[in-house]
Amino acid sequence: MASRIMMKRCRNCFRQALPASYAHLGPPGANSRPSLPIYHNRHQSFHHSSFHNANAPPSNTYEPKHPTNIKVNINDRVKIVSLGQGVVNVVLSRPNKLNSLCIPMFEAIAEAASRLRNDRELNKDLRVVIISGEGRAFCSGLDAKGVALSGPKSSLDKLLKRPSGYGGDDGLGNLAQDVCYLWRKLPVPVIAVLHGYCFGGGLQIALGADFRFATPDCKLSIMESRWGLIPDMSASIVLRELVRMDVAKELTMTGRIISGSEAESLGLVTRCVDDPMEEAMKVAREITARSPDSVAASKELFQSTWMVEDDATCLEKETTLQLKLIGTWNQAAAAGTQFGINLPYW
């Protein structure tokens, strides 16, 4: 009884304090904007093992279900599909080639990431990105024959020219790297849905996401050593955040194929589930119930400090980001949910 009375008092205090504390912000749609203007016009969206034999082929019984309401089709290789409520599905769409990476495929993936970052029509309500593969695989890696037929020298020039141009004024990577690295630059969470085969460049694309959900029998490999090469699509950044150095070396030097279950045990995969697309949507619903500003700041916080050894830099970053959040409309809306008050995010 006492706790209910206290909660009622807190709720009433919050209602009374809100207009005075946040009147300068105005309701969603007002002329004034919160202190993180890049996330304007957002709306609260959703209401509230054992290892498999790595050499055995995937069961091929699972394929992600993809809606047909395509917003953008890039080079007939990548589709950007709206799943509603601020969730967008980037679909690798070359199923007859197991979504392998030819030059047009590289370009389409990089363009998709770039447009989701910079195109205000595409990102004005963006909350979560889900990357998946159409057909029997997420991505089987480099289409060596396709790249060779495009002209080895010209293809190599396109892949390795730095910067690629897709990363904008602050771009760092070449085209091969940007199909993975640019997902880290989006101010929203990116989820990779893995099934079938996830080899070479396909695995590095998945590692560029914030979360990876895979079927237990998905096959994964850092396969470049089989071609006498190294993984050069931002693997030096993403692998060090996920696995020990000896694990990264072993997987890279051997090119060993592992199952989704083993990848989960090593830290390459966030979770193994029978239906990774369903799991991705479940997590998307949980994320979109939170403030878009705090979600974006959380991503920036960990990506900018995870490998930093200087404690002072990390602590300062926390305070800098927190000060940008305190007193904004979205922070008030998030706090309001704790007292039964539902305000829209914007």
C-alpha positions as a Python dict, from the first residue, in 0.01 Angstrom:
ca = {
    (1, 'M'): (0, 0, 0),
    (2, 'A'): (279, 239, 93),
    (3, 'S'): (461, 169, -231),
    (4, 'R'): (144, 238, -435),
    (5, 'I'): (90, 567, -255),
    (6, 'M'): (454, 666, -318),
    (7, 'M'): (426, 575, -688),
    (8, 'K'): (107, 783, -717),
    (9, 'R'): (279, 1081, -555),
    (10, 'C'): (580, 1045, -786),
    (11, 'R'): (351, 1028, -1088),
    (12, 'N'): (166, 1341, -983),
    (13, 'C'): (494, 1523, -914),
    (14, 'F'): (624, 1424, -1255),
    (15, 'R'): (309, 1551, -1427),
    (16, 'Q'): (329, 1879, -1241),
    (17, 'A'): (701, 1923, -1305),
    (18, 'L'): (697, 1832, -1672),
    (19, 'P'): (543, 2148, -1820),
    (20, 'A'): (772, 2378, -1620),
    (21, 'S'): (1088, 2179, -1674),
    (22, 'Y'): (1039, 2105, -2042),
    (23, 'A'): (821, 2391, -2166),
    (24, 'H'): (1119, 2529, -2359),
    (25, 'L'): (1129, 2209, -2559),
    (26, 'G'): (764, 2202, -2657),
    (27, 'P'): (571, 1894, -2764),
    (28, 'P'): (672, 1685, -3067),
    (29, 'G'): (643, 1897, -3378),
    (30, 'A'): (714, 2225, -3204),
    (31, 'N'): (971, 2464, -3349),
    (32, 'S'): (1220, 2404, -3069),
    (33, 'R'): (1437, 2096, -3086),
    (34, 'P'): (1616, 1886, -2823),
    (35, 'S'): (1989, 1914, -2785),
    (36, 'L'): (2051, 1617, -3016),
    (37, 'P'): (1887, 1752, -3333),
    (38, 'I'): (1997, 1466, -3557),
    (39, 'Y'): (1724, 1251, -3404),
    (40, 'H'): (1429, 1484, -3467),
    (41, 'N'): (1087, 1366, -3581),
    (42, 'R'): (1124, 1033, -3401),
    (43, 'H'): (813, 868, -3266),
    (44, 'Q'): (786, 602, -2999),
    (45, 'S'): (735, 294, -3203),
    (46, 'F'): (640, -37, -3049),
    (47, 'H'): (413, -35, -2742),
    (48, 'H'): (502, -185, -2497),
    (49, 'S'): (2457, -2644, -2650),
    (50, 'S'): (2581, -2858, -2817),
    (51, 'F'): (2796, -2790, -3129),
    (52, 'H'): (2679, -2902, -3471),
    (53, 'N'): (2920, -3071, -3708),
    (54, 'A'): (3081, -2777, -3886),
    (55, 'N'): (3147, -2984, -4198),
    (56, 'A'): (2785, -3083, -4239),
    (57, 'P'): (2592, -2857, -4477),
    (58, 'P'): (2328, -2628, -4331),
    (59, 'S'): (1982, -2776, -4313),
    (60, 'N'): (1861, -2514, -4565),
    (61, 'T'): (1518, -2540, -4408),
    (62, 'Y'): (1539, -2187, -4268),
    (63, 'E'): (1510, -1874, -4480),
    (64, 'P'): (1421, -1531, -4337),
    (65, 'K'): (1080, -1403, -4436),
    (66, 'H'): (1106, -1074, -4624),
    (67, 'P'): (814, -833, -4687),
    (68, 'T'): (751, -706, -5036),
    (69, 'N'): (707, -335, -4958),
    (70, 'I'): (1044, -231, -5102),
    (71, 'K'): (1144, 131, -5045),
    (72, 'V'): (1470, 123, -5242),
    (73, 'N'): (1621, -129, -5485),
    (74, 'I'): (1993, -75, -5548),
    (75, 'N'): (2149, -240, -5856),
    (76, 'D'): (1902, -529, -5819),
    (77, 'R'): (2143, -649, -5552),
    (78, 'V'): (2024, -487, -5228),
    (79, 'K'): (1672, -397, -5119),
    (80, 'I'): (1582, -156, -4842),
    (81, 'V'): (1248, -269, -4701),
    (82, 'S'): (1037, -98, -4437),
    (83, 'L'): (921, -330, -4159),
    (84, 'G'): (724, -50, -3997),
    (85, 'Q'): (765, 140, -3672),
    (86, 'G'): (1111, 271, -3767),
    (87, 'V'): (1264, -70, -3842),
    (88, 'V'): (1428, -116, -4183),
    (89, 'N'): (1544, -441, -4340),
    (90, 'V'): (1847, -429, -4571),
    (91, 'V'): (1817, -744, -4781),
    (92, 'L'): (2114, -886, -4970),
    (93, 'S'): (1931, -998, -5282),
    (94, 'R'): (2141, -1217, -5507),
    (95, 'P'): (1996, -1551, -5400),
    (96, 'N'): (2096, -1746, -5712),
    (97, 'K'): (2462, -1677, -5618),
    (98, 'L'): (2415, -1721, -5241),
    (99, 'N'): (2444, -1340, -5213),
    (100, 'S'): (2813, -1354, -5301),
    (101, 'L'): (3007, -1032, -5345),
    (102, 'C'): (3061, -909, -5700),
    (103, 'I'): (3155, -546, -5766),
    (104, 'P'): (2792, -429, -5811),
    (105, 'M'): (2708, -607, -5484),
    (106, 'F'): (2990, -428, -5299),
    (107, 'E'): (2868, -97, -5439),
    (108, 'A'): (2505, -164, -5353),
    (109, 'I'): (2580, -255, -4989),
    (110, 'A'): (2800, 52, -4940),
    (111, 'E'): (2536, 274, -5101),
    (112, 'A'): (2265, 128, -4876),
    (113, 'A'): (2467, 208, -4563),
    (114, 'S'): (2553, 554, -4694),
    (115, 'R'): (2194, 641, -4782),
    (116, 'L'): (2059, 522, -4448),
    (117, 'R'): (2311, 751, -4282),
    (118, 'N'): (2264, 1059, -4502),
    (119, 'D'): (1928, 1047, -4683),
    (120, 'R'): (1678, 1232, -4464),
    (121, 'E'): (1384, 1070, -4640),
    (122, 'L'): (1515, 725, -4545),
    (123, 'N'): (1643, 796, -4196),
    (124, 'K'): (1401, 1052, -4051),
    (125, 'D'): (1218, 786, -3847),
    (126, 'L'): (1492, 522, -3849),
    (127, 'R'): (1533, 332, -3523),
    (128, 'V'): (1682, -11, -3610),
    (129, 'V'): (1843, -169, -3918),
    (130, 'I'): (1826, -545, -3979),
    (131, 'I'): (2059, -695, -4241),
    (132, 'S'): (1963, -1033, -4385),
    (133, 'G'): (2018, -1247, -4691),
    (134, 'E'): (1756, -1363, -4939),
    (135, 'G'): (1744, -1734, -5018),
    (136, 'R'): (1965, -2008, -4873),
    (137, 'A'): (2250, -1796, -4734),
    (138, 'F'): (2335, -1470, -4565),
    (139, 'C'): (2643, -1417, -4785),
    (140, 'S'): (2887, -1677, -4918),
    (141, 'G'): (3175, -1429, -4957),
    (142, 'L'): (3362, -1306, -5261),
    (143, 'D'): (3236, -1399, -5606),
    (144, 'A'): (3587, -1457, -5738),
    (145, 'K'): (3468, -1547, -6088),
    (146, 'G'): (3241, -1245, -6110),
    (147, 'V'): (3515, -1010, -5994),
    (148, 'A'): (3760, -1164, -6242),
    (149, 'L'): (3514, -1124, -6529),
    (150, 'S'): (3471, -757, -6435),
    (151, 'G'): (3842, -711, -6502),
    (152, 'P'): (4089, -797, -6224),
    (153, 'K'): (4279, -467, -6233),
    (154, 'S'): (3976, -238, -6255),
    (155, 'S'): (3797, -442, -5986),
    (156, 'L'): (4097, -420, -5756),
    (157, 'D'): (4117, -44, -5810),
    (158, 'K'): (3749, -3, -5721),
    (159, 'L'): (3780, -217, -5408),
    (160, 'L'): (4101, -67, -5269),
    (161, 'K'): (4078, 302, -5361),
    (162, 'R'): (4077, 505, -5038),
    (163, 'P'): (3852, 669, -4941),
    (164, 'S'): (3572, 503, -5133),
    (165, 'G'): (3345, 810, -5126),
    (166, 'Y'): (3060, 624, -4958),
    (167, 'G'): (3175, 730, -4612),
    (168, 'G'): (3126, 1101, -4678),
    (169, 'D'): (3365, 1375, -4574),
    (170, 'D'): (3489, 1174, -4276),
    (171, 'G'): (3523, 849, -4471),
    (172, 'L'): (3818, 628, -4380),
    (173, 'G'): (3775, 301, -4565),
    (174, 'N'): (3797, 171, -4917),
    (175, 'L'): (3496, 6, -5082),
    (176, 'A'): (3581, -341, -4951),
    (177, 'Q'): (3602, -205, -4596),
    (178, 'D'): (3303, 27, -4612),
    (179, 'V'): (3052, -254, -4674),
    (180, 'C'): (3134, -358, -4316),
    (181, 'Y'): (3263, -46, -4143),
    (182, 'L'): (2984, 194, -4241),
    (183, 'W'): (2726, 2, -4036),
    (184, 'R'): (2922, 108, -3729),
    (185, 'K'): (2876, 472, -3827),
    (186, 'L'): (2497, 462, -3826),
    (187, 'P'): (2352, 624, -3511),
    (188, 'V'): (2107, 332, -3473),
    (189, 'P'): (2157, -34, -3381),
    (190, 'V'): (2228, -274, -3668),
    (191, 'I'): (2132, -641, -3638),
    (192, 'A'): (2265, -913, -3871),
    (193, 'V'): (2043, -1218, -3927),
    (194, 'L'): (2262, -1515, -4024),
    (195, 'H'): (2163, -1843, -4183),
    (196, 'G'): (2304, -2087, -4437),
    (197, 'Y'): (2653, -1968, -4526),
    (198, 'C'): (2841, -1670, -4386),
    (199, 'F'): (3188, -1686, -4534),
    (200, 'G'): (3477, -1443, -4584),
    (201, 'G'): (3347, -1098, -4670),
    (202, 'G'): (2998, -1208, -4566),
    (203, 'L'): (3119, -1275, -4213),
    (204, 'Q'): (3298, -940, -4201),
    (205, 'I'): (2976, -764, -4304),
    (206, 'A'): (2800, -939, -4017),
    (207, 'L'): (3078, -840, -3776),
    (208, 'G'): (3016, -475, -3866),
    (209, 'A'): (2669, -502, -3709),
    (210, 'D'): (2599, -437, -3342),
    (211, 'F'): (2432, -775, -3287),
    (212, 'R'): (2436, -1106, -3473),
    (213, 'F'): (2164, -1370, -3443),
    (214, 'A'): (2230, -1699, -3622),
    (215, 'T'): (2078, -2041, -3668),
    (216, 'P'): (2275, -2310, -3481),
    (217, 'D'): (2369, -2483, -3808),
    (218, 'C'): (2479, -2167, -3991),
    (219, 'K'): (2830, -2208, -4134),
    (220, 'L'): (3080, -1928, -4070),
    (221, 'S'): (3441, -1885, -4174),
    (222, 'I'): (3714, -1627, -4206),
    (223, 'M'): (3798, -1788, -4537),
    (224, 'E'): (4054, -1552, -4691),
    (225, 'S'): (4355, -1772, -4608),
    (226, 'R'): (4223, -2033, -4852),
    (227, 'W'): (4296, -1778, -5124),
    (228, 'G'): (4633, -1680, -4979),
    (229, 'L'): (4491, -1354, -4845),
    (230, 'I'): (4406, -1185, -4515),
    (231, 'P'): (4067, -1050, -4400),
    (232, 'D'): (4092, -682, -4500),
    (233, 'M'): (3733, -560, -4470),
    (234, 'S'): (3772, -401, -4123),
    (235, 'A'): (3836, -735, -3950),
    (236, 'S'): (4127, -578, -3759),
    (237, 'I'): (3874, -352, -3586),
    (238, 'V'): (3572, -573, -3533),
    (239, 'L'): (3746, -898, -3435),
    (240, 'R'): (3948, -741, -3154),
    (241, 'E'): (3625, -628, -2988),
    (242, 'L'): (3475, -977, -2991),
    (243, 'V'): (3738, -1249, -2946),
    (244, 'R'): (4082, -1312, -2798),
    (245, 'M'): (4378, -1259, -3027),
    (246, 'D'): (4466, -1630, -3035),
    (247, 'V'): (4112, -1715, -3145),
    (248, 'A'): (4124, -1450, -3420),
    (249, 'K'): (4461, -1584, -3539),
    (250, 'E'): (4348, -1946, -3539),
    (251, 'L'): (4029, -1878, -3731),
    (252, 'T'): (4212, -1653, -3977),
    (253, 'M'): (4516, -1874, -4039),
    (254, 'T'): (4318, -2197, -4081),
    (255, 'G'): (4008, -2069, -4257),
    (256, 'R'): (3821, -2327, -4049),
    (257, 'I'): (3445, -2348, -4093),
    (258, 'I'): (3254, -2329, -3766),
    (259, 'S'): (2888, -2371, -3679),
    (260, 'G'): (2666, -2100, -3543),
    (261, 'S'): (2676, -2275, -3207),
    (262, 'E'): (3055, -2264, -3190),
    (263, 'A'): (3056, -1905, -3313),
    (264, 'E'): (2828, -1816, -3022),
    (265, 'S'): (3064, -1983, -2774),
    (266, 'L'): (3358, -1788, -2919),
    (267, 'G'): (3174, -1455, -2908),
    (268, 'L'): (3139, -1403, -3284),
    (269, 'V'): (2762, -1447, -3263),
    (270, 'T'): (2539, -1279, -3006),
    (271, 'R'): (2284, -1561, -2989),
    (272, 'C'): (2189, -1881, -3171),
    (273, 'V'): (1816, -1925, -3225),
    (274, 'D'): (1597, -2128, -3456),
    (275, 'D'): (1446, -1813, -3612),
    (276, 'P'): (1700, -1527, -3607),
    (277, 'M'): (1471, -1287, -3794),
    (278, 'E'): (1204, -1330, -3528),
    (279, 'E'): (1470, -1273, -3261),
    (280, 'A'): (1589, -960, -3442),
    (281, 'M'): (1235, -821, -3447),
    (282, 'K'): (1192, -901, -3078),
    (283, 'V'): (1508, -708, -2989),
    (284, 'A'): (1406, -425, -3225),
    (285, 'R'): (1077, -387, -3034),
    (286, 'E'): (1265, -366, -2705),
    (287, 'I'): (1507, -106, -2843),
    (288, 'T'): (1241, 112, -3005),
    (289, 'A'): (1064, 137, -2670),
    (290, 'R'): (1367, 337, -2547),
    (291, 'S'): (1475, 690, -2627),
    (292, 'P'): (1644, 706, -2969),
    (293, 'D'): (1893, 953, -2824),
    (294, 'S'): (2005, 726, -2539),
    (295, 'V'): (2028, 428, -2777),
    (296, 'A'): (2248, 626, -3018),
    (297, 'A'): (2461, 761, -2733),
    (298, 'S'): (2506, 408, -2595),
    (299, 'K'): (2637, 289, -2930),
    (300, 'E'): (2875, 584, -2955),
    (301, 'L'): (2993, 540, -2596),
    (302, 'F'): (3103, 179, -2629),
    (303, 'Q'): (3242, 202, -2981),
    (304, 'S'): (3454, 503, -2891),
    (305, 'T'): (3586, 370, -2558),
    (306, 'W'): (3586, -12, -2573),
    (307, 'M'): (3953, -46, -2668),
    (308, 'V'): (4074, 277, -2505),
    (309, 'E'): (4313, 216, -2215),
    (310, 'D'): (4301, 571, -2077),
    (311, 'D'): (4037, 573, -1802),
    (312, 'A'): (4013, 952, -1805),
    (313, 'T'): (3908, 952, -2171),
    (314, 'C'): (3636, 695, -2104),
    (315, 'L'): (3498, 876, -1801),
    (316, 'E'): (3498, 1208, -1983),
    (317, 'K'): (3311, 1054, -2276),
    (318, 'E'): (3040, 924, -2042),
    (319, 'T'): (2987, 1271, -1895),
    (320, 'T'): (2989, 1444, -2234),
    (321, 'L'): (2721, 1215, -2374),
    (322, 'Q'): (2514, 1227, -2056),
    (323, 'L'): (2504, 1607, -2057),
    (324, 'K'): (2364, 1598, -2410),
    (325, 'L'): (2080, 1373, -2293),
    (326, 'I'): (1978, 1537, -1966),
    (327, 'G'): (1692, 1782, -2003),
    (328, 'T'): (1587, 1684, -2355),
    (329, 'W'): (1233, 1595, -2455),
    (330, 'N'): (1325, 1231, -2523),
    (331, 'Q'): (1487, 1197, -2182),
    (332, 'A'): (1169, 1330, -2023),
    (333, 'A'): (957, 1091, -2230),
    (334, 'A'): (1173, 797, -2122),
    (335, 'A'): (1151, 899, -1756),
    (336, 'G'): (776, 941, -1787),
    (337, 'T'): (728, 575, -1877),
    (338, 'Q'): (855, 484, -1531),
    (339, 'F'): (550, 662, -1387),
    (340, 'G'): (292, 536, -1633),
    (341, 'I'): (306, 847, -1852),
    (342, 'N'): (344, 772, -2223),
    (343, 'L'): (487, 1056, -2429),
    (344, 'P'): (600, 1016, -2790),
    (345, 'Y'): (969, 1023, -2876),
    (346, 'W'): (1074, 1265, -3146),
}
